[in-house]
PDB file of C-alpha atoms in Angstrom:
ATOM      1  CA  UNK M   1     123.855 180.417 111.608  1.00  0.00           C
ATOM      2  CA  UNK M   2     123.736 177.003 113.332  1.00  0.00           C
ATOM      3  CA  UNK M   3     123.594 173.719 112.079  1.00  0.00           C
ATOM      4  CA  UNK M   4     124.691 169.951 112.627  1.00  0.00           C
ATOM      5  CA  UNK M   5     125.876 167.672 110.160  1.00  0.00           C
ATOM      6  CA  UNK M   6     127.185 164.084 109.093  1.00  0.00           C
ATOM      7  CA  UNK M   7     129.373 162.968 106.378  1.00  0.00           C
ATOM      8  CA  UNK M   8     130.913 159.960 105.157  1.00  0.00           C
ATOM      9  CA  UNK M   9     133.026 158.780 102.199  1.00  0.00           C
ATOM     10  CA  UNK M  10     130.591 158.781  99.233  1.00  0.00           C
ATOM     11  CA  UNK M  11     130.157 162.232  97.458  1.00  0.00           C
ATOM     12  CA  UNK M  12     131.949 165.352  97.876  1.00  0.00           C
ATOM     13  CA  UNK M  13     129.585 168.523  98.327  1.00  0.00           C
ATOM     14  CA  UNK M  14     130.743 171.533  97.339  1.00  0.00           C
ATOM     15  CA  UNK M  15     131.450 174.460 100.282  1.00  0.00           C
ATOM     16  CA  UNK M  16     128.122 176.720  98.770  1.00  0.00           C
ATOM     17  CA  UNK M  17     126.141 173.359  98.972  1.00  0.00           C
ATOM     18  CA  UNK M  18     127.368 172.964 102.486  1.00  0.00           C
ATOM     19  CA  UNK M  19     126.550 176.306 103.431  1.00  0.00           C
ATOM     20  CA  UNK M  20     123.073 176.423 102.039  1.00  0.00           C
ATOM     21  CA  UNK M  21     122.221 172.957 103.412  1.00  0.00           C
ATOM     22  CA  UNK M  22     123.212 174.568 106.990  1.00  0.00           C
ATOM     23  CA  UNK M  23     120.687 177.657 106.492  1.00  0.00           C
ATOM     24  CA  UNK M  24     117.940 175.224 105.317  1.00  0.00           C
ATOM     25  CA  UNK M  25     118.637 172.586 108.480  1.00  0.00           C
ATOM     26  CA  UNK M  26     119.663 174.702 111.221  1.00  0.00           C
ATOM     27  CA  UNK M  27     120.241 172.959 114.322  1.00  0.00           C
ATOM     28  CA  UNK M  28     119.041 169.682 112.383  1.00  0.00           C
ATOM     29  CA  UNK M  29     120.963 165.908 113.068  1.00  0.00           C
ATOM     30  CA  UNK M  30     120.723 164.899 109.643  1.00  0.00           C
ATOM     31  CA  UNK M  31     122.794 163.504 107.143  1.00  0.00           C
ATOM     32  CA  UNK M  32     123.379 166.589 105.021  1.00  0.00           C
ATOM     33  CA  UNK M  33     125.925 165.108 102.570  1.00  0.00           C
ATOM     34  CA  UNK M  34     128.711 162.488 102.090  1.00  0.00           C
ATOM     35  CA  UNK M  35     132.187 162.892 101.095  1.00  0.00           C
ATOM     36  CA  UNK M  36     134.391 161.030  98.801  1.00  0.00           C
ATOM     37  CA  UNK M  37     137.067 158.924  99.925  1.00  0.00           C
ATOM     38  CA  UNK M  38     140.191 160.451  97.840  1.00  0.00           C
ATOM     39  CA  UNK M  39     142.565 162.900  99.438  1.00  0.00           C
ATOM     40  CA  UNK M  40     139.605 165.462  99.641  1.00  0.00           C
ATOM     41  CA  UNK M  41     137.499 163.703 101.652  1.00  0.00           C
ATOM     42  CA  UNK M  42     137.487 161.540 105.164  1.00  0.00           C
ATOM     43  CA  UNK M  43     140.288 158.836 104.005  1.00  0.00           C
ATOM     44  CA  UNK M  44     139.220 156.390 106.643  1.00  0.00           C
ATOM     45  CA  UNK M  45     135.758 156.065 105.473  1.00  0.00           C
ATOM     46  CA  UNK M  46     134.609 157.377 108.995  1.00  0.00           C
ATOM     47  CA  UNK M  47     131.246 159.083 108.779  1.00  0.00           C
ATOM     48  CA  UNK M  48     131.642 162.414 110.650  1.00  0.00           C
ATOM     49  CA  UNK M  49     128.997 164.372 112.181  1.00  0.00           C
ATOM     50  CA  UNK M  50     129.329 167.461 113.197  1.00  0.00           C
ATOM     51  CA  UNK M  51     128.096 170.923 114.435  1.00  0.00           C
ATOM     52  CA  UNK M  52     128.695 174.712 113.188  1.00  0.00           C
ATOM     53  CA  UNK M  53     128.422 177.432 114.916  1.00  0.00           C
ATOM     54  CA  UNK M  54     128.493 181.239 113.454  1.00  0.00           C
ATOM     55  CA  UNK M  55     126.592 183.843 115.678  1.00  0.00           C
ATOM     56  CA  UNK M  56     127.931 186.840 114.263  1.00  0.00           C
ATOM     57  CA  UNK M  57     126.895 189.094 111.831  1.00  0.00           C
ATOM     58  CA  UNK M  58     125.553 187.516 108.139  1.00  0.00           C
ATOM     59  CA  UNK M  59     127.417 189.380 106.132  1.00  0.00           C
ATOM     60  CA  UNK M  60     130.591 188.924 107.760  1.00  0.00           C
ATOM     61  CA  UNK M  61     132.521 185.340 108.428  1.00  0.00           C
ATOM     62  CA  UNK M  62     134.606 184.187 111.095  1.00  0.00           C
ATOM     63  CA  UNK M  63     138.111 182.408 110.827  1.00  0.00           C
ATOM     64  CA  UNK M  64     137.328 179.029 111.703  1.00  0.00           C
ATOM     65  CA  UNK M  65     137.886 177.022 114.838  1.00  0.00           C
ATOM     66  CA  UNK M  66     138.254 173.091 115.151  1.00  0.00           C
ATOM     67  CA  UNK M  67     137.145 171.822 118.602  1.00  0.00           C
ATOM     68  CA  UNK M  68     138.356 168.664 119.423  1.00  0.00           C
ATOM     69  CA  UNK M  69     136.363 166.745 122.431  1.00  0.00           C
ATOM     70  CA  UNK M  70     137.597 164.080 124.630  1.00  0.00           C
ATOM     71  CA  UNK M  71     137.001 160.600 125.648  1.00  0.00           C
ATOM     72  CA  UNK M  72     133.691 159.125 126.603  1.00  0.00           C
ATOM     73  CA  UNK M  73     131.755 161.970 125.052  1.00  0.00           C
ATOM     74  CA  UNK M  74     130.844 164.247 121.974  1.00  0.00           C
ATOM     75  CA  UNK M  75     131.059 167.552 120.712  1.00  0.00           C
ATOM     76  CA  UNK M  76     127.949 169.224 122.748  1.00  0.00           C
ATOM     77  CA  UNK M  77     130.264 169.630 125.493  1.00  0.00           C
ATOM     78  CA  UNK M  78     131.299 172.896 123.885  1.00  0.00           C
ATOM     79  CA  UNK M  79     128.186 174.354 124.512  1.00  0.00           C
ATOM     80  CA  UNK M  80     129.856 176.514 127.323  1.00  0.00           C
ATOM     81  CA  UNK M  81     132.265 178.205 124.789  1.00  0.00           C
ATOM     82  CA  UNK M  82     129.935 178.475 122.211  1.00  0.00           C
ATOM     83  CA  UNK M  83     127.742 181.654 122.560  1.00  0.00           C
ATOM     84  CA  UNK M  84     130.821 183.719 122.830  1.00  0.00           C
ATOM     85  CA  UNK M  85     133.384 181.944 120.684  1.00  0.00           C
ATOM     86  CA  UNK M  86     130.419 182.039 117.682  1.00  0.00           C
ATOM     87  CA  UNK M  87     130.221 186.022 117.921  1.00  0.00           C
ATOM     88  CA  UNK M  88     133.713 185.875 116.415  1.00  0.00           C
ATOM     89  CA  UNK M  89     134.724 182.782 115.113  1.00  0.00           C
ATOM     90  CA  UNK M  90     132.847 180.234 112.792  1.00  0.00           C
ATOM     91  CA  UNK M  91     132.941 176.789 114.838  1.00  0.00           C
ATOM     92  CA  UNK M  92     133.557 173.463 113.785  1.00  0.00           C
ATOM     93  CA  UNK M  93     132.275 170.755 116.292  1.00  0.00           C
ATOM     94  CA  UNK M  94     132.759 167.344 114.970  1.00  0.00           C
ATOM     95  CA  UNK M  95     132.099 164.402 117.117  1.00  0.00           C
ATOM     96  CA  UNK M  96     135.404 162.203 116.954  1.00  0.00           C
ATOM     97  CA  UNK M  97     134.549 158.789 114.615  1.00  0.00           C
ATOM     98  CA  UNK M  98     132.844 156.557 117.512  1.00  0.00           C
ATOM     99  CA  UNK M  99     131.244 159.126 119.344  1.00  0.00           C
ATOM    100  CA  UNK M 100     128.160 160.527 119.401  1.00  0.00           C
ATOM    101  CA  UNK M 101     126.667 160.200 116.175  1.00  0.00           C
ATOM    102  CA  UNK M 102     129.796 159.622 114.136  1.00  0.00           C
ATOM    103  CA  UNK M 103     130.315 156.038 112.811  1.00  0.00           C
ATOM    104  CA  UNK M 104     133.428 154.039 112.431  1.00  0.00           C
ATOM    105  CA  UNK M 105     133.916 151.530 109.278  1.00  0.00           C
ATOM    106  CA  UNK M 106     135.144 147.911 110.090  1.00  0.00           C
ATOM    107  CA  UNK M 107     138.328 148.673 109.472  1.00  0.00           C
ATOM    108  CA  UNK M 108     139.390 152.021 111.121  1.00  0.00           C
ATOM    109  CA  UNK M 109     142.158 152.034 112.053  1.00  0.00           C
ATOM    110  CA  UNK M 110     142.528 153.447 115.897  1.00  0.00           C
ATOM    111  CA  UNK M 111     145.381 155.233 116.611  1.00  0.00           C
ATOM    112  CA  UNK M 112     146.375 158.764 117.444  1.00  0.00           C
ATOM    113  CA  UNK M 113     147.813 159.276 114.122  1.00  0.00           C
ATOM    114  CA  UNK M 114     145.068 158.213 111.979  1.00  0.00           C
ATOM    115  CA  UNK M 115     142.274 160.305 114.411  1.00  0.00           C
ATOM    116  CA  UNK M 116     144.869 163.381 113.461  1.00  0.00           C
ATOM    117  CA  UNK M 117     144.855 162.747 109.959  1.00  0.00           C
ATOM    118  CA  UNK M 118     140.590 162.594 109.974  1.00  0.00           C
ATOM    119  CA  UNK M 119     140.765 166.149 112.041  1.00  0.00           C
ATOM    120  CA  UNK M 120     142.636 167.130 108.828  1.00  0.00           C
ATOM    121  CA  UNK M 121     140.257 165.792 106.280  1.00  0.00           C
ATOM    122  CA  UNK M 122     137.625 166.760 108.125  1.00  0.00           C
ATOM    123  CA  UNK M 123     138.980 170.580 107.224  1.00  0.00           C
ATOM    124  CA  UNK M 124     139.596 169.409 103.881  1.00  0.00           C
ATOM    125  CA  UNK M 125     135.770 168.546 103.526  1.00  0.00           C
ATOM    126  CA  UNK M 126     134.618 171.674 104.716  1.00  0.00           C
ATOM    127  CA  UNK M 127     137.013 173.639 102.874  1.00  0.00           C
ATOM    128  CA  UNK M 128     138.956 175.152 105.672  1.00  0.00           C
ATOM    129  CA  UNK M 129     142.456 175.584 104.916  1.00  0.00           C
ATOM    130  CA  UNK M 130     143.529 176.642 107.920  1.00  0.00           C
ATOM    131  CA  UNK M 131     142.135 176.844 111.753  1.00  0.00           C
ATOM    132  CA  UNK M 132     142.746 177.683 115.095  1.00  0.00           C
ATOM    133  CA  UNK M 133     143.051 174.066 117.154  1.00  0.00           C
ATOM    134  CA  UNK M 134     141.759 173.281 120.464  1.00  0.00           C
ATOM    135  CA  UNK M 135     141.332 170.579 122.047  1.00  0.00           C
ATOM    136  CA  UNK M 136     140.156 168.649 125.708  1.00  0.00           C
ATOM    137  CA  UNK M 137     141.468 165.636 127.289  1.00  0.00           C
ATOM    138  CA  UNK M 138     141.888 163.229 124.775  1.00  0.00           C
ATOM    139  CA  UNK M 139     140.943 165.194 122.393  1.00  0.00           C
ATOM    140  CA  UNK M 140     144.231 167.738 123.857  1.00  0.00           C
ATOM    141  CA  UNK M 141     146.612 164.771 122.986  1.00  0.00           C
ATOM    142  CA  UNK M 142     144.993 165.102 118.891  1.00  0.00           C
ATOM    143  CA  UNK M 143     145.114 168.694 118.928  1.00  0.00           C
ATOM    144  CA  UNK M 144     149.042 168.517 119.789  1.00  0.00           C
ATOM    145  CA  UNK M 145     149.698 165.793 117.563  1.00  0.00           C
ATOM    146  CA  UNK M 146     147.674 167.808 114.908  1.00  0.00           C
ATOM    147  CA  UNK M 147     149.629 170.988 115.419  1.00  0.00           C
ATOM    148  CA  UNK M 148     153.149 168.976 115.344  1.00  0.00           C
ATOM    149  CA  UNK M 149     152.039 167.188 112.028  1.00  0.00           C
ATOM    150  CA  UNK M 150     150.123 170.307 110.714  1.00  0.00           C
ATOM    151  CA  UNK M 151     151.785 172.723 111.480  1.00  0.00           C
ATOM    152  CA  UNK M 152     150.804 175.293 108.244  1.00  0.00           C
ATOM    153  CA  UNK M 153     147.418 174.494 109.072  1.00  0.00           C
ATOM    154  CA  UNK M 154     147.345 175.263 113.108  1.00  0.00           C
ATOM    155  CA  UNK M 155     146.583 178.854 113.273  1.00  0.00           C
ATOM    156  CA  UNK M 156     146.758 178.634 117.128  1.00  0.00           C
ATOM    157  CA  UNK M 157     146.628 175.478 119.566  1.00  0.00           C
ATOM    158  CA  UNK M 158     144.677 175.511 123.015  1.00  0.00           C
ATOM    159  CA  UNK M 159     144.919 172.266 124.889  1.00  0.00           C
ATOM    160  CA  UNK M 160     142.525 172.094 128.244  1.00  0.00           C
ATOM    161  CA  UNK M 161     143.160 169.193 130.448  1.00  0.00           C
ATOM    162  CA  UNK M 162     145.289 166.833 127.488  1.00  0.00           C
ATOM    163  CA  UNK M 163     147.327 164.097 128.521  1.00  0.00           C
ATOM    164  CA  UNK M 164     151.465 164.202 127.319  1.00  0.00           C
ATOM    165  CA  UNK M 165     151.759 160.765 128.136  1.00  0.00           C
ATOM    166  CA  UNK M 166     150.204 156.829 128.492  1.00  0.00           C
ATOM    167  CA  UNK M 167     146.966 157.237 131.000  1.00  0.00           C
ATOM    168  CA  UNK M 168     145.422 153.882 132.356  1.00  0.00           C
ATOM    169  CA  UNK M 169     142.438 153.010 130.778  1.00  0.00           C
ATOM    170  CA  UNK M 170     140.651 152.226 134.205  1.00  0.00           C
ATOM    171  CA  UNK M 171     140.055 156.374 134.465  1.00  0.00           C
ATOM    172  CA  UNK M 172     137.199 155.911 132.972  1.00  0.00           C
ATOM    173  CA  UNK M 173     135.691 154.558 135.417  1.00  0.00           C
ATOM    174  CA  UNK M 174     136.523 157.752 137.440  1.00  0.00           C
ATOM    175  CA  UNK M 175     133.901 159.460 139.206  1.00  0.00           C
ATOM    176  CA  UNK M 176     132.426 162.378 137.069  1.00  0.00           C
ATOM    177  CA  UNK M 177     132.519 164.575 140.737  1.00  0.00           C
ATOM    178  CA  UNK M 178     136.381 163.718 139.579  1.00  0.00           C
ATOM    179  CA  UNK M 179     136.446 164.840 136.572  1.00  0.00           C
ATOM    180  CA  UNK M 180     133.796 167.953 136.490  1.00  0.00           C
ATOM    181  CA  UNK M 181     134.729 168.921 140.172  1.00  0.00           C
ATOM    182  CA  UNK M 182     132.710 169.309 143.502  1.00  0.00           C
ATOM    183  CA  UNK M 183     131.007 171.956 141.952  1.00  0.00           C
ATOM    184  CA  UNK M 184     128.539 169.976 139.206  1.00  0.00           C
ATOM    185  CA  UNK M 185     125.333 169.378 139.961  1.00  0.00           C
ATOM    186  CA  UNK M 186     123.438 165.758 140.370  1.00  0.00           C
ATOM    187  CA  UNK M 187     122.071 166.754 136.114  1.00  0.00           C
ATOM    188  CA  UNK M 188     125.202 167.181 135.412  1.00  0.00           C
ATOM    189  CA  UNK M 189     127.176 164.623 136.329  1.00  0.00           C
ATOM    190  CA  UNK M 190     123.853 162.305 135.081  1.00  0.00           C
ATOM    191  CA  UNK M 191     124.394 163.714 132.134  1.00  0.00           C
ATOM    192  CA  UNK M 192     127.588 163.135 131.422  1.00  0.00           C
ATOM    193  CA  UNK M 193     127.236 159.446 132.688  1.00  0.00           C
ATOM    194  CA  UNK M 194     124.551 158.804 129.700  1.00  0.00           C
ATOM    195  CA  UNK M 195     127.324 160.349 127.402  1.00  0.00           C
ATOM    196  CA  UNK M 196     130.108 157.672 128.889  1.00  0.00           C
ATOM    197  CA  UNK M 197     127.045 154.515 129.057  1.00  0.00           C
ATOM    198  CA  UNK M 198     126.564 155.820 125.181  1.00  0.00           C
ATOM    199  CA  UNK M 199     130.095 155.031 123.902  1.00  0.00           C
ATOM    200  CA  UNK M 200     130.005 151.609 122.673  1.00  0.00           C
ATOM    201  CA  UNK M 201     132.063 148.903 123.780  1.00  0.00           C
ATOM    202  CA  UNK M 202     134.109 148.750 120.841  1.00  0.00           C
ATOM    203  CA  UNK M 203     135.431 152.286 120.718  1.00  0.00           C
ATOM    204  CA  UNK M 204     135.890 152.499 124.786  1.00  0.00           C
ATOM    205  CA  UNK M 205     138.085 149.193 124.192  1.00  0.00           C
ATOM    206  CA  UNK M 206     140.037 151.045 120.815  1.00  0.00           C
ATOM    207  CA  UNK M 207     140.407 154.001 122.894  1.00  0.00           C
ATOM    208  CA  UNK M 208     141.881 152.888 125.781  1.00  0.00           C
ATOM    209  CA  UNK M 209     144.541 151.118 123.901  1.00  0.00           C
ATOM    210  CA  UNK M 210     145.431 154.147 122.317  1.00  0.00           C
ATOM    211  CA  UNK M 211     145.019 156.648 125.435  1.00  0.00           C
ATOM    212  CA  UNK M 212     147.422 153.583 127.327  1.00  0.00           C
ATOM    213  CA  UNK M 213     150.045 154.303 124.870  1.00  0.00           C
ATOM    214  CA  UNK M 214     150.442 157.784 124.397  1.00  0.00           C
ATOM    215  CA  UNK M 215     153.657 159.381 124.212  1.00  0.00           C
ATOM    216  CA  UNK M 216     154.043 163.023 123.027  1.00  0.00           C
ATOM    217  CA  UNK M 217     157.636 163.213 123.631  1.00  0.00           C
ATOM    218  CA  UNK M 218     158.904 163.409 120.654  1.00  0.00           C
ATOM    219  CA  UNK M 219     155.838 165.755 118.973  1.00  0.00           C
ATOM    220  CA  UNK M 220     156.159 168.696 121.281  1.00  0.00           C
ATOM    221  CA  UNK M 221     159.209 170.433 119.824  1.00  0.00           C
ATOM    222  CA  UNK M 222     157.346 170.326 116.845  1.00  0.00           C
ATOM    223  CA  UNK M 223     154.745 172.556 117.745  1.00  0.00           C
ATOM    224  CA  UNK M 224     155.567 176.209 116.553  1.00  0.00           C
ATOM    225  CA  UNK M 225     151.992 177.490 116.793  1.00  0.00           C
ATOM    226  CA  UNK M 226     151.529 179.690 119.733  1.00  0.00           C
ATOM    227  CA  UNK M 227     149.813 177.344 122.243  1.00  0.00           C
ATOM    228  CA  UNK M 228     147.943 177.796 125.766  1.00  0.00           C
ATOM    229  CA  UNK M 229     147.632 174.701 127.671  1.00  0.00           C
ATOM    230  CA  UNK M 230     144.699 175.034 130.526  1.00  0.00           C
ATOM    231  CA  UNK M 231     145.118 173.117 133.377  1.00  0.00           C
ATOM    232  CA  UNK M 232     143.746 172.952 137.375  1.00  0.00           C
ATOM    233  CA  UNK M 233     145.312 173.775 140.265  1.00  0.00           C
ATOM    234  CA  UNK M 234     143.644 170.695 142.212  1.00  0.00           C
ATOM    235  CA  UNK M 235     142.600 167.788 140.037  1.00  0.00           C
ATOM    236  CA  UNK M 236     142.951 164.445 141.443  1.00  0.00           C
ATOM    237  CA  UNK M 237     143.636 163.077 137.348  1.00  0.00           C
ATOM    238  CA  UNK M 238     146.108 165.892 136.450  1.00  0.00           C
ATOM    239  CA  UNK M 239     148.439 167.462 138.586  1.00  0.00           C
ATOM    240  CA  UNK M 240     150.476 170.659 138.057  1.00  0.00           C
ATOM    241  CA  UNK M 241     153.681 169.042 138.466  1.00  0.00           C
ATOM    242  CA  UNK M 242     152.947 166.541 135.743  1.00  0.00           C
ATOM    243  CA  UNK M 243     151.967 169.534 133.008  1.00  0.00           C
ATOM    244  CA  UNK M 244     155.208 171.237 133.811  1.00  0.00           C
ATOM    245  CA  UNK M 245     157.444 168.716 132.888  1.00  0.00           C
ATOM    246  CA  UNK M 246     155.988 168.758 129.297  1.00  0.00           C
ATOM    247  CA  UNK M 247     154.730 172.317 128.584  1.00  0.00           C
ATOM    248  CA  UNK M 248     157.764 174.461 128.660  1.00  0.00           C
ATOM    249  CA  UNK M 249     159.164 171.655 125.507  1.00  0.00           C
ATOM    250  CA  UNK M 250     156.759 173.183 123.210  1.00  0.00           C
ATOM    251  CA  UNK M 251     158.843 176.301 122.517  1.00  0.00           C
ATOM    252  CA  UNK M 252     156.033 179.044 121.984  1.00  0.00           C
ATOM    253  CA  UNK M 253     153.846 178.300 124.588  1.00  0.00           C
ATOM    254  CA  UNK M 254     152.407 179.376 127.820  1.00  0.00           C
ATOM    255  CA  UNK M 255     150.290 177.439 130.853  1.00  0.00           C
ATOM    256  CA  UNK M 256     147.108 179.200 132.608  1.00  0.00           C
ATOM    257  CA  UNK M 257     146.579 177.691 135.647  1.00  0.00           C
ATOM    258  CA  UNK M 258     142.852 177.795 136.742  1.00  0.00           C
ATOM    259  CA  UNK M 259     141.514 177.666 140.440  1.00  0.00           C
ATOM    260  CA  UNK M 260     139.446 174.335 140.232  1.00  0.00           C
ATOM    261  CA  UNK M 261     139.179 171.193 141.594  1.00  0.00           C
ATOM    262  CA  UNK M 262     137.481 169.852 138.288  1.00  0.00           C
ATOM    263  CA  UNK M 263     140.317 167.655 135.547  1.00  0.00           C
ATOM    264  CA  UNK M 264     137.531 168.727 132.746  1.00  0.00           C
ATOM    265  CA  UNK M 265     138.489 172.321 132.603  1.00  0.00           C
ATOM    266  CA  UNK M 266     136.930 172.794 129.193  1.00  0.00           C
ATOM    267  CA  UNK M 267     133.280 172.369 130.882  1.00  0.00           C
ATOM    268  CA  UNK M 268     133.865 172.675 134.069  1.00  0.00           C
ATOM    269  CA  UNK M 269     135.374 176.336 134.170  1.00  0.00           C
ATOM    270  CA  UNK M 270     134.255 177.041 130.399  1.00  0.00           C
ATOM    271  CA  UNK M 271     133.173 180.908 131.065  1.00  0.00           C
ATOM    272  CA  UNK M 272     136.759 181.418 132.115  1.00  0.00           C
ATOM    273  CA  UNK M 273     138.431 179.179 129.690  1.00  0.00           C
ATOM    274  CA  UNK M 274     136.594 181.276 126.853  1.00  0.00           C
ATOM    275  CA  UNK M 275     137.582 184.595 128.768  1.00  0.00           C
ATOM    276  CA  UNK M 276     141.149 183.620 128.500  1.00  0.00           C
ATOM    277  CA  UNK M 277     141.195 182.071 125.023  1.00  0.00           C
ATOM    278  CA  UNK M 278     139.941 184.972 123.591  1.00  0.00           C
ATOM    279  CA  UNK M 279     142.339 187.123 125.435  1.00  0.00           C
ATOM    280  CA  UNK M 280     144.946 184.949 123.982  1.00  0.00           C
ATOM    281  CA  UNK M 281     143.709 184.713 120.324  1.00  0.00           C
ATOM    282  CA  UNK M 282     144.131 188.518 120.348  1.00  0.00           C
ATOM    283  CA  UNK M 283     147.440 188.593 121.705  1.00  0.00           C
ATOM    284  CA  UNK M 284     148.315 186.418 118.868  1.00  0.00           C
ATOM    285  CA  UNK M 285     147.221 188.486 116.538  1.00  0.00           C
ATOM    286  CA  UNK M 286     148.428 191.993 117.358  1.00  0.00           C
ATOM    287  CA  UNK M 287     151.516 193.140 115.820  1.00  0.00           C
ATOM    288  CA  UNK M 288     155.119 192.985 117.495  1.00  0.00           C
TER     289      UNK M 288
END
């Protein structure tokens, strides 16, 4: 099953209701129901869209995954991870509140904490108690903050490309040959220039104050999931160096390094990204 989604802070569906409306709208953009703003719903009143992906047998269910995208983009970019992620785990692809087709109320507040608590009442809305977290660029930095303030509800943490620390906001205005690597095509990087145009002025303005001011010091020796950080072995906006300083302080973790010239792992070398994820989910899970 497939479907996309929206919700905002008016009336709180019930999980069967949410499942049903997916099987009659699959693959719809509609508003399929609204939450209510209490603790069980989307406390900053931000209207959430979102995609779910299960591609696996009907009778059986998947544990769930939370995908967290980055800056200057929406949740489609995890269409590379998708066809074989959904074969064994039920997907949750929200676009972040002021991107894509998610909506912001006047008075969100923008900050790294309060996009963490949304990922957490986005779960909340859609009944998932628990999920395995990952996360890309921007979206990396709310994935680790989400695993340090969650951690009961981080099943596993995969960060691709996440910044530790403050980035300038002038990156993006980066090149997307940059960030996807000499390998993307002319469509490609087109494509993901209509995603950056798309972003309105407001939340590229809210987001670079908060991406100019992060600071994960403190967070990572909080994390106790098991965590894989991707990384590049040749990106101009990342560099190997820089990850190592703040990896090994997140006690149960480990760094895959790929062969790539591209900062946006997550799309850019998302076959092998999956390959390894997978590989690592499992390692997790076996005994001893």
């Amino acid at each position: 099953m497939r479907g996309a989604r929206a919700m905002n802070s008016q009336t709180k569906p019930s999980r069967r209701n949410l499942m049903k409306w997916g099987l009659a709208s699959a693959g719809l953009p509609i508003v399929a129901h609204s939450l209510t703003a209490s603790a069980e719903g989307i406390s900053s009143g931000a209207q959430v869209f979102y995609r779910e992906d299960w591609l696996g047998a009907p009778w059986l269910d998947g544990e769930p995954v939370l995908f967290l995208h980055g800056n200057l983009e929406s949740s489609e970019v995890w269409y590379g991870w998708v066809p074989r992620m959904a074969q064994r785990f039920r997907l949750y692809r929200p676009d972040l509140p002021g991107f894509g087709r998610s909506k912001v109320p006047v008075n969100f507040e923008w900050s790294l904490a309060n996009y963490t608590k949304t990922a957490a009442d986005f779960l909340d809305a859609v009944g998932v108690g628990s999920a395995h977290i990952i996360g890309a660029k921007t979206g990396g930095a709310i994935a680790m903050q989400f695993a340090a303030t969650y951690p009961q509800r981080t099943r596993t943490l995969v960060v691709a490309s996440g910044p530790f620390s403050s980035v300038d906001p002038k990156t993006e205005n980066t090149s997307q040959q940059v960030r996807l690597g000499s390998a993307a095509t002319k469509e490609e990087m087109a494509y993901f220039d209509k995603l950056r145009d798309a972003t309105s002025p407001e939340t590229r303005r809210a987001i670079g104050g908060i991406i100019s001011t992060i600071n994960l010091d403190n967070l990572l020796s909080k994390i106790t999931a098991r965590t894989l950080i991707i990384t590049s072995d040749r990106s101009a906006l990342q560099s190997v160096e820089t990850v190592l300083r703040y990896q090994p302080k997140i006690s149960n973790s480990r760094l895959l390094v790929l062969t790539s010239d591209a900062y946006h792992v997550a799309v850019a070398n998302a076959d092998e990204c999956v390959t390894n994820v997978l590989g690592f989910i499992q390692d997790v899970k076996m005994p001893g």
